[in-house]
PDB file of C-alpha atoms and ligand atoms in Angstrom:
ATOM      1  CA  MET A  30     -35.954 -49.280  -2.401  1.00  0.00           C
ATOM      2  CA  ALA A  31     -32.579 -47.778  -1.534  1.00  0.00           C
ATOM      3  CA  ARG A  32     -29.672 -47.359  -3.914  1.00  0.00           C
ATOM      4  CA  LEU A  33     -26.634 -49.316  -2.795  1.00  0.00           C
ATOM      5  CA  ILE A  34     -23.479 -47.298  -2.061  1.00  0.00           C
ATOM      6  CA  ASP A  35     -20.715 -49.523  -3.376  1.00  0.00           C
ATOM      7  CA  GLY A  36     -17.766 -48.875  -1.075  1.00  0.00           C
ATOM      8  CA  LYS A  37     -15.689 -51.555  -2.729  1.00  0.00           C
ATOM      9  CA  LYS A  38     -15.962 -49.864  -6.132  1.00  0.00           C
ATOM     10  CA  ILE A  39     -15.315 -46.353  -4.788  1.00  0.00           C
ATOM     11  CA  ALA A  40     -12.352 -47.599  -2.736  1.00  0.00           C
ATOM     12  CA  ALA A  41     -10.927 -49.260  -5.859  1.00  0.00           C
ATOM     13  CA  GLN A  42     -11.103 -45.919  -7.698  1.00  0.00           C
ATOM     14  CA  ILE A  43      -9.308 -44.156  -4.852  1.00  0.00           C
ATOM     15  CA  LYS A  44      -6.634 -46.845  -4.732  1.00  0.00           C
ATOM     16  CA  GLU A  45      -6.040 -46.369  -8.490  1.00  0.00           C
ATOM     17  CA  GLU A  46      -5.498 -42.648  -7.895  1.00  0.00           C
ATOM     18  CA  VAL A  47      -3.169 -43.373  -4.987  1.00  0.00           C
ATOM     19  CA  LYS A  48      -1.234 -45.882  -7.097  1.00  0.00           C
ATOM     20  CA  GLY A  49      -0.471 -43.124  -9.615  1.00  0.00           C
ATOM     21  CA  GLU A  50       0.602 -40.736  -6.847  1.00  0.00           C
ATOM     22  CA  VAL A  51       2.868 -43.385  -5.331  1.00  0.00           C
ATOM     23  CA  GLU A  52       4.517 -43.993  -8.720  1.00  0.00           C
ATOM     24  CA  GLU A  53       5.225 -40.273  -9.024  1.00  0.00           C
ATOM     25  CA  LEU A  54       6.683 -40.024  -5.528  1.00  0.00           C
ATOM     26  CA  LEU A  55       8.893 -43.060  -6.063  1.00  0.00           C
ATOM     27  CA  ALA A  56      10.063 -41.616  -9.414  1.00  0.00           C
ATOM     28  CA  GLN A  57      11.126 -38.485  -7.496  1.00  0.00           C
ATOM     29  CA  GLY A  58      13.235 -40.690  -5.248  1.00  0.00           C
ATOM     30  CA  ARG A  59      10.892 -40.448  -2.236  1.00  0.00           C
ATOM     31  CA  LYS A  60      10.351 -43.414   0.037  1.00  0.00           C
ATOM     32  CA  ILE A  61       6.971 -44.611   1.286  1.00  0.00           C
ATOM     33  CA  CYS A  62       6.845 -47.223   3.994  1.00  0.00           C
ATOM     34  CA  LEU A  63       4.051 -47.996   6.444  1.00  0.00           C
ATOM     35  CA  ALA A  64       4.941 -49.750   9.695  1.00  0.00           C
ATOM     36  CA  VAL A  65       2.070 -51.725  11.215  1.00  0.00           C
ATOM     37  CA  VAL A  66       2.264 -52.873  14.827  1.00  0.00           C
ATOM     38  CA  GLN A  67       0.015 -55.673  16.049  1.00  0.00           C
ATOM     39  CA  VAL A  68       0.049 -56.771  19.671  1.00  0.00           C
ATOM     40  CA  GLY A  69      -1.521 -60.181  20.283  1.00  0.00           C
ATOM     41  CA  GLU A  70      -3.475 -62.468  18.013  1.00  0.00           C
ATOM     42  CA  ASP A  71      -7.004 -61.016  17.907  1.00  0.00           C
ATOM     43  CA  PRO A  72      -8.438 -62.751  14.792  1.00  0.00           C
ATOM     44  CA  ALA A  73     -10.351 -59.688  13.560  1.00  0.00           C
ATOM     45  CA  SER A  74      -7.220 -57.529  13.948  1.00  0.00           C
ATOM     46  CA  SER A  75      -5.212 -60.085  11.987  1.00  0.00           C
ATOM     47  CA  VAL A  76      -7.711 -59.826   9.112  1.00  0.00           C
ATOM     48  CA  TYR A  77      -7.611 -56.006   9.143  1.00  0.00           C
ATOM     49  CA  VAL A  78      -3.812 -55.952   9.281  1.00  0.00           C
ATOM     50  CA  ARG A  79      -3.566 -58.397   6.388  1.00  0.00           C
ATOM     51  CA  ASN A  80      -5.985 -56.294   4.316  1.00  0.00           C
ATOM     52  CA  LYS A  81      -3.969 -53.143   5.029  1.00  0.00           C
ATOM     53  CA  GLN A  82      -0.762 -54.853   3.947  1.00  0.00           C
ATOM     54  CA  ARG A  83      -2.405 -56.162   0.768  1.00  0.00           C
ATOM     55  CA  ALA A  84      -3.601 -52.663  -0.094  1.00  0.00           C
ATOM     56  CA  CYS A  85      -0.085 -51.311   0.447  1.00  0.00           C
ATOM     57  CA  GLU A  86       1.329 -53.906  -1.891  1.00  0.00           C
ATOM     58  CA  TYR A  87      -1.310 -53.083  -4.507  1.00  0.00           C
ATOM     59  CA  VAL A  88      -0.624 -49.343  -4.568  1.00  0.00           C
ATOM     60  CA  GLY A  89       3.161 -49.772  -4.358  1.00  0.00           C
ATOM     61  CA  ILE A  90       3.695 -48.745  -0.718  1.00  0.00           C
ATOM     62  CA  LYS A  91       6.230 -50.770   1.239  1.00  0.00           C
ATOM     63  CA  SER A  92       4.881 -52.167   4.488  1.00  0.00           C
ATOM     64  CA  VAL A  93       6.529 -53.788   7.474  1.00  0.00           C
ATOM     65  CA  LEU A  94       4.657 -55.700  10.148  1.00  0.00           C
ATOM     66  CA  LYS A  95       5.908 -55.760  13.719  1.00  0.00           C
ATOM     67  CA  LYS A  96       4.025 -58.510  15.526  1.00  0.00           C
ATOM     68  CA  LEU A  97       4.378 -58.525  19.284  1.00  0.00           C
ATOM     69  CA  PRO A  98       3.086 -61.126  21.753  1.00  0.00           C
ATOM     70  CA  ASP A  99       0.003 -60.515  23.916  1.00  0.00           C
ATOM     71  CA  GLU A 100       2.133 -60.186  27.054  1.00  0.00           C
ATOM     72  CA  THR A 101       4.272 -57.347  25.629  1.00  0.00           C
ATOM     73  CA  LYS A 102       4.825 -54.689  28.299  1.00  0.00           C
ATOM     74  CA  GLU A 103       3.679 -51.141  27.674  1.00  0.00           C
ATOM     75  CA  GLU A 104       7.283 -49.849  27.899  1.00  0.00           C
ATOM     76  CA  GLU A 105       8.378 -52.364  25.275  1.00  0.00           C
ATOM     77  CA  LEU A 106       5.679 -51.202  22.863  1.00  0.00           C
ATOM     78  CA  LEU A 107       6.541 -47.549  23.537  1.00  0.00           C
ATOM     79  CA  ALA A 108      10.210 -48.330  22.803  1.00  0.00           C
ATOM     80  CA  VAL A 109       9.273 -49.936  19.467  1.00  0.00           C
ATOM     81  CA  ILE A 110       7.274 -46.833  18.527  1.00  0.00           C
ATOM     82  CA  LYS A 111      10.147 -44.543  19.559  1.00  0.00           C
ATOM     83  CA  ASP A 112      12.497 -46.433  17.228  1.00  0.00           C
ATOM     84  CA  MET A 113       9.980 -46.179  14.390  1.00  0.00           C
ATOM     85  CA  ASN A 114       9.560 -42.432  14.991  1.00  0.00           C
ATOM     86  CA  GLN A 115      13.310 -41.994  14.514  1.00  0.00           C
ATOM     87  CA  ASP A 116      13.606 -44.337  11.532  1.00  0.00           C
ATOM     88  CA  ASP A 117      13.897 -42.322   8.281  1.00  0.00           C
ATOM     89  CA  GLY A 118      12.889 -45.443   6.349  1.00  0.00           C
ATOM     90  CA  ILE A 119       9.402 -45.324   7.901  1.00  0.00           C
ATOM     91  CA  GLN A 120       6.925 -42.606   6.877  1.00  0.00           C
ATOM     92  CA  GLY A 121       3.731 -43.928   8.487  1.00  0.00           C
ATOM     93  CA  ILE A 122       3.069 -45.772  11.760  1.00  0.00           C
ATOM     94  CA  LEU A 123      -0.116 -47.618  12.647  1.00  0.00           C
ATOM     95  CA  VAL A 124      -0.733 -49.505  15.879  1.00  0.00           C
ATOM     96  CA  GLN A 125      -3.699 -51.811  15.367  1.00  0.00           C
ATOM     97  CA  LEU A 126      -6.392 -51.396  18.042  1.00  0.00           C
ATOM     98  CA  PRO A 127      -7.663 -52.750  20.348  1.00  0.00           C
ATOM     99  CA  LEU A 128      -4.571 -53.344  22.476  1.00  0.00           C
ATOM    100  CA  PRO A 129      -4.424 -55.866  25.343  1.00  0.00           C
ATOM    101  CA  ALA A 130      -6.070 -54.501  28.518  1.00  0.00           C
ATOM    102  CA  HIS A 131      -2.778 -53.975  30.390  1.00  0.00           C
ATOM    103  CA  ILE A 132      -1.613 -51.402  27.815  1.00  0.00           C
ATOM    104  CA  GLU A 133      -2.973 -47.860  27.916  1.00  0.00           C
ATOM    105  CA  GLU A 134      -4.154 -47.047  24.416  1.00  0.00           C
ATOM    106  CA  ASP A 135      -4.011 -43.312  24.988  1.00  0.00           C
ATOM    107  CA  LYS A 136      -0.355 -43.417  25.952  1.00  0.00           C
ATOM    108  CA  VAL A 137       0.520 -45.465  22.873  1.00  0.00           C
ATOM    109  CA  ILE A 138      -1.353 -43.134  20.505  1.00  0.00           C
ATOM    110  CA  ARG A 139       0.422 -40.111  22.032  1.00  0.00           C
ATOM    111  CA  ALA A 140       3.794 -41.812  21.524  1.00  0.00           C
ATOM    112  CA  ILE A 141       3.413 -41.901  17.737  1.00  0.00           C
ATOM    113  CA  SER A 142       4.994 -38.897  16.036  1.00  0.00           C
ATOM    114  CA  PRO A 143       2.117 -36.695  14.724  1.00  0.00           C
ATOM    115  CA  GLU A 144       3.944 -36.495  11.342  1.00  0.00           C
ATOM    116  CA  LYS A 145       3.744 -40.297  10.998  1.00  0.00           C
ATOM    117  CA  ASP A 146       0.285 -40.727  12.543  1.00  0.00           C
ATOM    118  CA  VAL A 147      -1.541 -42.078   9.456  1.00  0.00           C
ATOM    119  CA  ASP A 148      -4.528 -43.140  11.626  1.00  0.00           C
ATOM    120  CA  GLY A 149      -5.082 -39.508  12.638  1.00  0.00           C
ATOM    121  CA  PHE A 150      -5.555 -40.510  16.289  1.00  0.00           C
ATOM    122  CA  HIS A 151      -2.827 -38.373  17.916  1.00  0.00           C
ATOM    123  CA  PRO A 152      -4.231 -35.445  19.959  1.00  0.00           C
ATOM    124  CA  GLU A 153      -2.346 -33.011  17.708  1.00  0.00           C
ATOM    125  CA  ASN A 154      -4.134 -34.319  14.614  1.00  0.00           C
ATOM    126  CA  VAL A 155      -7.459 -34.484  16.474  1.00  0.00           C
ATOM    127  CA  GLY A 156      -6.955 -30.849  17.510  1.00  0.00           C
ATOM    128  CA  ARG A 157      -6.121 -29.852  13.937  1.00  0.00           C
ATOM    129  CA  LEU A 158      -9.329 -31.476  12.721  1.00  0.00           C
ATOM    130  CA  CYS A 159     -11.262 -29.683  15.449  1.00  0.00           C
ATOM    131  CA  ILE A 160     -10.045 -26.203  14.421  1.00  0.00           C
ATOM    132  CA  GLY A 161     -10.000 -26.907  10.668  1.00  0.00           C
ATOM    133  CA  GLU A 162      -6.221 -27.057  10.190  1.00  0.00           C
ATOM    134  CA  LYS A 163      -4.583 -29.450   7.741  1.00  0.00           C
ATOM    135  CA  GLY A 164      -3.504 -32.751   9.317  1.00  0.00           C
ATOM    136  CA  PHE A 165      -4.110 -36.489   9.094  1.00  0.00           C
ATOM    137  CA  LEU A 166      -7.835 -37.282   9.089  1.00  0.00           C
ATOM    138  CA  PRO A 167      -8.997 -40.518  10.740  1.00  0.00           C
ATOM    139  CA  CYS A 168      -9.545 -43.037   7.954  1.00  0.00           C
ATOM    140  CA  THR A 169     -13.065 -44.314   8.675  1.00  0.00           C
ATOM    141  CA  PRO A 170     -14.834 -40.933   9.043  1.00  0.00           C
ATOM    142  CA  ALA A 171     -12.856 -39.523   6.104  1.00  0.00           C
ATOM    143  CA  GLY A 172     -13.950 -42.573   4.085  1.00  0.00           C
ATOM    144  CA  VAL A 173     -17.597 -41.922   4.977  1.00  0.00           C
ATOM    145  CA  ILE A 174     -17.366 -38.330   3.685  1.00  0.00           C
ATOM    146  CA  LYS A 175     -15.855 -39.658   0.429  1.00  0.00           C
ATOM    147  CA  LEU A 176     -18.684 -42.211   0.088  1.00  0.00           C
ATOM    148  CA  LEU A 177     -21.273 -39.447   0.434  1.00  0.00           C
ATOM    149  CA  LYS A 178     -19.500 -37.170  -2.048  1.00  0.00           C
ATOM    150  CA  TYR A 179     -18.921 -39.894  -4.640  1.00  0.00           C
ATOM    151  CA  SER A 180     -22.599 -40.809  -4.391  1.00  0.00           C
ATOM    152  CA  GLY A 181     -23.658 -37.216  -5.028  1.00  0.00           C
ATOM    153  CA  ILE A 182     -25.208 -36.799  -1.574  1.00  0.00           C
ATOM    154  CA  GLU A 183     -24.972 -33.177  -0.498  1.00  0.00           C
ATOM    155  CA  ILE A 184     -24.032 -32.588   3.148  1.00  0.00           C
ATOM    156  CA  GLU A 185     -24.369 -28.805   3.364  1.00  0.00           C
ATOM    157  CA  GLY A 186     -27.449 -27.760   5.345  1.00  0.00           C
ATOM    158  CA  LYS A 187     -28.575 -31.366   5.862  1.00  0.00           C
ATOM    159  CA  GLU A 188     -29.674 -32.912   9.159  1.00  0.00           C
ATOM    160  CA  CYS A 189     -26.831 -35.286   9.960  1.00  0.00           C
ATOM    161  CA  VAL A 190     -27.190 -37.652  12.903  1.00  0.00           C
ATOM    162  CA  VAL A 191     -24.191 -39.640  14.139  1.00  0.00           C
ATOM    163  CA  VAL A 192     -24.980 -42.636  16.356  1.00  0.00           C
ATOM    164  CA  GLY A 193     -21.961 -43.272  18.593  1.00  0.00           C
ATOM    165  CA  ARG A 194     -19.333 -41.009  20.159  1.00  0.00           C
ATOM    166  CA  SER A 195     -16.098 -42.996  20.014  1.00  0.00           C
ATOM    167  CA  ASN A 196     -12.776 -41.230  19.532  1.00  0.00           C
ATOM    168  CA  ILE A 197     -12.124 -43.286  16.394  1.00  0.00           C
ATOM    169  CA  VAL A 198     -15.445 -42.770  14.589  1.00  0.00           C
ATOM    170  CA  GLY A 199     -18.306 -40.850  16.231  1.00  0.00           C
ATOM    171  CA  LYS A 200     -16.485 -37.741  17.437  1.00  0.00           C
ATOM    172  CA  PRO A 201     -14.291 -37.144  14.367  1.00  0.00           C
ATOM    173  CA  MET A 202     -17.265 -38.028  12.131  1.00  0.00           C
ATOM    174  CA  SER A 203     -19.300 -35.230  13.691  1.00  0.00           C
ATOM    175  CA  LEU A 204     -16.442 -32.753  13.183  1.00  0.00           C
ATOM    176  CA  LEU A 205     -16.005 -33.710   9.529  1.00  0.00           C
ATOM    177  CA  LEU A 206     -19.740 -33.351   8.831  1.00  0.00           C
ATOM    178  CA  LEU A 207     -19.641 -29.959  10.528  1.00  0.00           C
ATOM    179  CA  ARG A 208     -16.698 -28.986   8.327  1.00  0.00           C
ATOM    180  CA  GLU A 209     -18.913 -29.868   5.331  1.00  0.00           C
ATOM    181  CA  ASN A 210     -21.598 -27.495   6.690  1.00  0.00           C
ATOM    182  CA  GLY A 211     -23.982 -30.202   7.861  1.00  0.00           C
ATOM    183  CA  THR A 212     -26.263 -29.645  10.855  1.00  0.00           C
ATOM    184  CA  VAL A 213     -24.905 -32.274  13.203  1.00  0.00           C
ATOM    185  CA  THR A 214     -26.411 -34.160  16.155  1.00  0.00           C
ATOM    186  CA  VAL A 215     -24.516 -36.868  18.027  1.00  0.00           C
ATOM    187  CA  VAL A 216     -26.548 -39.488  19.882  1.00  0.00           C
ATOM    188  CA  HIS A 217     -25.200 -42.203  22.177  1.00  0.00           C
ATOM    189  CA  SER A 218     -26.066 -44.854  24.729  1.00  0.00           C
ATOM    190  CA  ARG A 219     -27.450 -42.298  27.237  1.00  0.00           C
ATOM    191  CA  THR A 220     -29.568 -40.419  24.708  1.00  0.00           C
ATOM    192  CA  LYS A 221     -33.273 -40.230  25.419  1.00  0.00           C
ATOM    193  CA  ASN A 222     -35.692 -40.621  22.509  1.00  0.00           C
ATOM    194  CA  LEU A 223     -33.025 -42.057  20.212  1.00  0.00           C
ATOM    195  CA  GLN A 224     -35.561 -42.997  17.576  1.00  0.00           C
ATOM    196  CA  GLU A 225     -37.104 -39.539  17.502  1.00  0.00           C
ATOM    197  CA  ILE A 226     -33.708 -38.030  16.718  1.00  0.00           C
ATOM    198  CA  THR A 227     -32.441 -40.614  14.202  1.00  0.00           C
ATOM    199  CA  LYS A 228     -35.749 -40.243  12.350  1.00  0.00           C
ATOM    200  CA  ARG A 229     -34.937 -36.581  11.687  1.00  0.00           C
ATOM    201  CA  ALA A 230     -31.741 -37.462   9.830  1.00  0.00           C
ATOM    202  CA  ASP A 231     -31.254 -36.812   6.134  1.00  0.00           C
ATOM    203  CA  ILE A 232     -27.867 -38.465   6.631  1.00  0.00           C
ATOM    204  CA  LEU A 233     -27.665 -41.149   9.317  1.00  0.00           C
ATOM    205  CA  ILE A 234     -24.223 -42.474  10.255  1.00  0.00           C
ATOM    206  CA  VAL A 235     -24.323 -45.486  12.550  1.00  0.00           C
ATOM    207  CA  ALA A 236     -21.284 -46.472  14.622  1.00  0.00           C
ATOM    208  CA  MET A 237     -22.772 -47.832  17.842  1.00  0.00           C
ATOM    209  CA  GLY A 238     -21.373 -51.366  17.852  1.00  0.00           C
ATOM    210  CA  LYS A 239     -24.717 -53.190  18.200  1.00  0.00           C
ATOM    211  CA  PRO A 240     -25.537 -55.779  15.532  1.00  0.00           C
ATOM    212  CA  MET A 241     -28.562 -54.867  13.355  1.00  0.00           C
ATOM    213  CA  PHE A 242     -29.898 -52.391  15.943  1.00  0.00           C
ATOM    214  CA  ILE A 243     -31.124 -49.739  13.516  1.00  0.00           C
ATOM    215  CA  THR A 244     -34.326 -50.907  11.836  1.00  0.00           C
ATOM    216  CA  ALA A 245     -36.682 -49.050   9.491  1.00  0.00           C
ATOM    217  CA  GLU A 246     -38.466 -47.459  12.493  1.00  0.00           C
ATOM    218  CA  TYR A 247     -35.328 -45.393  13.177  1.00  0.00           C
ATOM    219  CA  VAL A 248     -34.982 -44.089   9.630  1.00  0.00           C
ATOM    220  CA  LYS A 249     -36.693 -41.275   7.753  1.00  0.00           C
ATOM    221  CA  GLU A 250     -38.081 -42.049   4.304  1.00  0.00           C
ATOM    222  CA  GLY A 251     -35.445 -41.029   1.753  1.00  0.00           C
ATOM    223  CA  ALA A 252     -32.491 -40.829   4.159  1.00  0.00           C
ATOM    224  CA  ALA A 253     -28.905 -41.837   3.337  1.00  0.00           C
ATOM    225  CA  VAL A 254     -27.786 -44.494   5.828  1.00  0.00           C
ATOM    226  CA  ILE A 255     -24.107 -45.267   6.365  1.00  0.00           C
ATOM    227  CA  ASP A 256     -23.318 -48.345   8.453  1.00  0.00           C
ATOM    228  CA  VAL A 257     -19.911 -48.298  10.150  1.00  0.00           C
ATOM    229  CA  GLY A 258     -20.531 -51.413  12.263  1.00  0.00           C
ATOM    230  CA  ILE A 259     -19.180 -54.860  11.503  1.00  0.00           C
ATOM    231  CA  HIS A 260     -20.049 -58.032  13.406  1.00  0.00           C
ATOM    232  CA  ARG A 261     -19.834 -61.745  12.743  1.00  0.00           C
ATOM    233  CA  LYS A 262     -23.164 -63.508  13.184  1.00  0.00           C
ATOM    234  CA  GLU A 263     -23.506 -67.013  14.599  1.00  0.00           C
ATOM    235  CA  ASP A 264     -23.995 -68.395  11.087  1.00  0.00           C
ATOM    236  CA  GLY A 265     -20.595 -66.959  10.155  1.00  0.00           C
ATOM    237  CA  HIS A 266     -21.954 -64.132   7.979  1.00  0.00           C
ATOM    238  CA  LEU A 267     -21.052 -60.491   8.570  1.00  0.00           C
ATOM    239  CA  CYS A 268     -23.583 -57.814   9.486  1.00  0.00           C
ATOM    240  CA  GLY A 269     -23.523 -54.165  10.485  1.00  0.00           C
ATOM    241  CA  ASP A 270     -25.234 -51.990  13.105  1.00  0.00           C
ATOM    242  CA  VAL A 271     -28.063 -51.494  10.606  1.00  0.00           C
ATOM    243  CA  ASP A 272     -30.696 -54.104   9.811  1.00  0.00           C
ATOM    244  CA  PHE A 273     -30.062 -53.917   6.075  1.00  0.00           C
ATOM    245  CA  GLU A 274     -33.135 -55.835   4.887  1.00  0.00           C
ATOM    246  CA  SER A 275     -35.472 -53.646   6.938  1.00  0.00           C
ATOM    247  CA  VAL A 276     -33.822 -50.263   6.266  1.00  0.00           C
ATOM    248  CA  LYS A 277     -33.302 -50.739   2.525  1.00  0.00           C
ATOM    249  CA  GLU A 278     -37.043 -50.301   2.021  1.00  0.00           C
ATOM    250  CA  THR A 279     -37.094 -46.894   3.745  1.00  0.00           C
ATOM    251  CA  ALA A 280     -33.737 -45.292   2.924  1.00  0.00           C
ATOM    252  CA  ALA A 281     -32.809 -43.704  -0.398  1.00  0.00           C
ATOM    253  CA  TYR A 282     -29.158 -44.764  -0.049  1.00  0.00           C
ATOM    254  CA  ILE A 283     -27.569 -47.477   2.070  1.00  0.00           C
ATOM    255  CA  THR A 284     -24.120 -49.022   2.491  1.00  0.00           C
ATOM    256  CA  PRO A 285     -23.802 -52.817   2.644  1.00  0.00           C
ATOM    257  CA  VAL A 286     -21.730 -54.759   5.192  1.00  0.00           C
ATOM    258  CA  PRO A 287     -19.322 -56.002   4.009  1.00  0.00           C
ATOM    259  CA  GLY A 288     -18.401 -53.834   1.020  1.00  0.00           C
ATOM    260  CA  GLY A 289     -19.445 -50.424   2.345  1.00  0.00           C
ATOM    261  CA  VAL A 290     -17.347 -48.428   4.794  1.00  0.00           C
ATOM    262  CA  GLY A 291     -14.667 -51.112   5.410  1.00  0.00           C
ATOM    263  CA  PRO A 292     -12.863 -50.871   2.059  1.00  0.00           C
ATOM    264  CA  MET A 293     -12.992 -47.064   2.297  1.00  0.00           C
ATOM    265  CA  THR A 294     -11.102 -47.080   5.607  1.00  0.00           C
ATOM    266  CA  ILE A 295      -8.239 -48.880   3.909  1.00  0.00           C
ATOM    267  CA  ALA A 296      -8.308 -46.654   0.819  1.00  0.00           C
ATOM    268  CA  MET A 297      -8.107 -43.551   3.043  1.00  0.00           C
ATOM    269  CA  LEU A 298      -5.216 -45.104   4.949  1.00  0.00           C
ATOM    270  CA  MET A 299      -3.351 -45.399   1.634  1.00  0.00           C
ATOM    271  CA  ARG A 300      -4.135 -41.704   1.018  1.00  0.00           C
ATOM    272  CA  ASN A 301      -2.708 -40.795   4.411  1.00  0.00           C
ATOM    273  CA  CYS A 302       0.467 -42.789   3.697  1.00  0.00           C
ATOM    274  CA  VAL A 303       1.023 -40.710   0.548  1.00  0.00           C
ATOM    275  CA  LEU A 304       0.456 -37.530   2.609  1.00  0.00           C
ATOM    276  CA  ALA A 305       2.994 -38.777   5.176  1.00  0.00           C
ATOM    277  CA  ALA A 306       5.574 -39.393   2.442  1.00  0.00           C
ATOM    278  CA  GLU A 307       5.026 -35.935   0.978  1.00  0.00           C
TER     279      GLU A 307
HETATM  280  N1  GUN B 401      -9.111 -50.908  14.958  1.00  0.00           N
HETATM  281  C1  GUN B 401     -10.324 -50.714  14.394  1.00  0.00           C
HETATM  282  N2  GUN B 401     -10.283 -49.696  13.521  1.00  0.00           N
HETATM  283  C2  GUN B 401      -9.016 -49.239  13.524  1.00  0.00           C
HETATM  284  C3  GUN B 401      -8.343 -48.210  12.804  1.00  0.00           C
HETATM  285  O1  GUN B 401      -8.912 -47.475  11.996  1.00  0.00           O
HETATM  286  N3  GUN B 401      -7.020 -48.074  13.082  1.00  0.00           N
HETATM  287  C4  GUN B 401      -6.378 -48.840  13.985  1.00  0.00           C
HETATM  288  N4  GUN B 401      -5.088 -48.606  14.203  1.00  0.00           N
HETATM  289  N5  GUN B 401      -6.963 -49.806  14.669  1.00  0.00           N
HETATM  290  C5  GUN B 401      -8.280 -49.990  14.427  1.00  0.00           C
END
């Protein structure tokens, strides 16, 4: 029976630390403001944006929300970002993804000043991560590393398997595990013998976007399983990419959904906002 990795509790600890750091910065006369841009009314995005703003309020970071309609033109969004880049009252900028199909995400991410890129998505920050230079780390993968460390799970020398190769999670996740001296394999939708490879993992990170796909048959006895997925089931409940009930019998550690990786993403965003203000 696996031990539960309580992301909510660990995130709360991190937010307490950040709260103290914010107090210090404000006492020194520094400003910390996060600008959040949301284009359209995607319900999941609205929930995430609200949670990010709540976290800001809790730790003492000012936040401003720029809500734009679905039909906003790409140039209009780029102009908003340009203004925010030049605004000394804004230290961090976050454009909530996904964007409507007529807007090129890549172009928008590149438009954000790398010094204000608290998501860590700008190619400059991605490049820094790749070569081990200091920069903004993407919040979800950075949160996963924190979860492992807080839970006393050693990464060095371990077989780490990342399921998924997205720019937001899979790719940066693999780089961060490598930085921690893990032996890293990335598997994806075209991988042959997926199960054979995931079953080798001491640390299995799942970010494939398929509800409850990973069952006990994919997991080695005693593995640590981190579930990055989040989906709403027909009955209204949330679930991850991992079949929790099945895998909890095989794994030594497992994250729940909700209450695992999600709260950590937000806690790490608060961390990045402090970095941006410094
Ligand atoms: N959409 C899903 N995850 C994220 C994230 O970490 N940052 C942003 N900006 N959008 C997202």
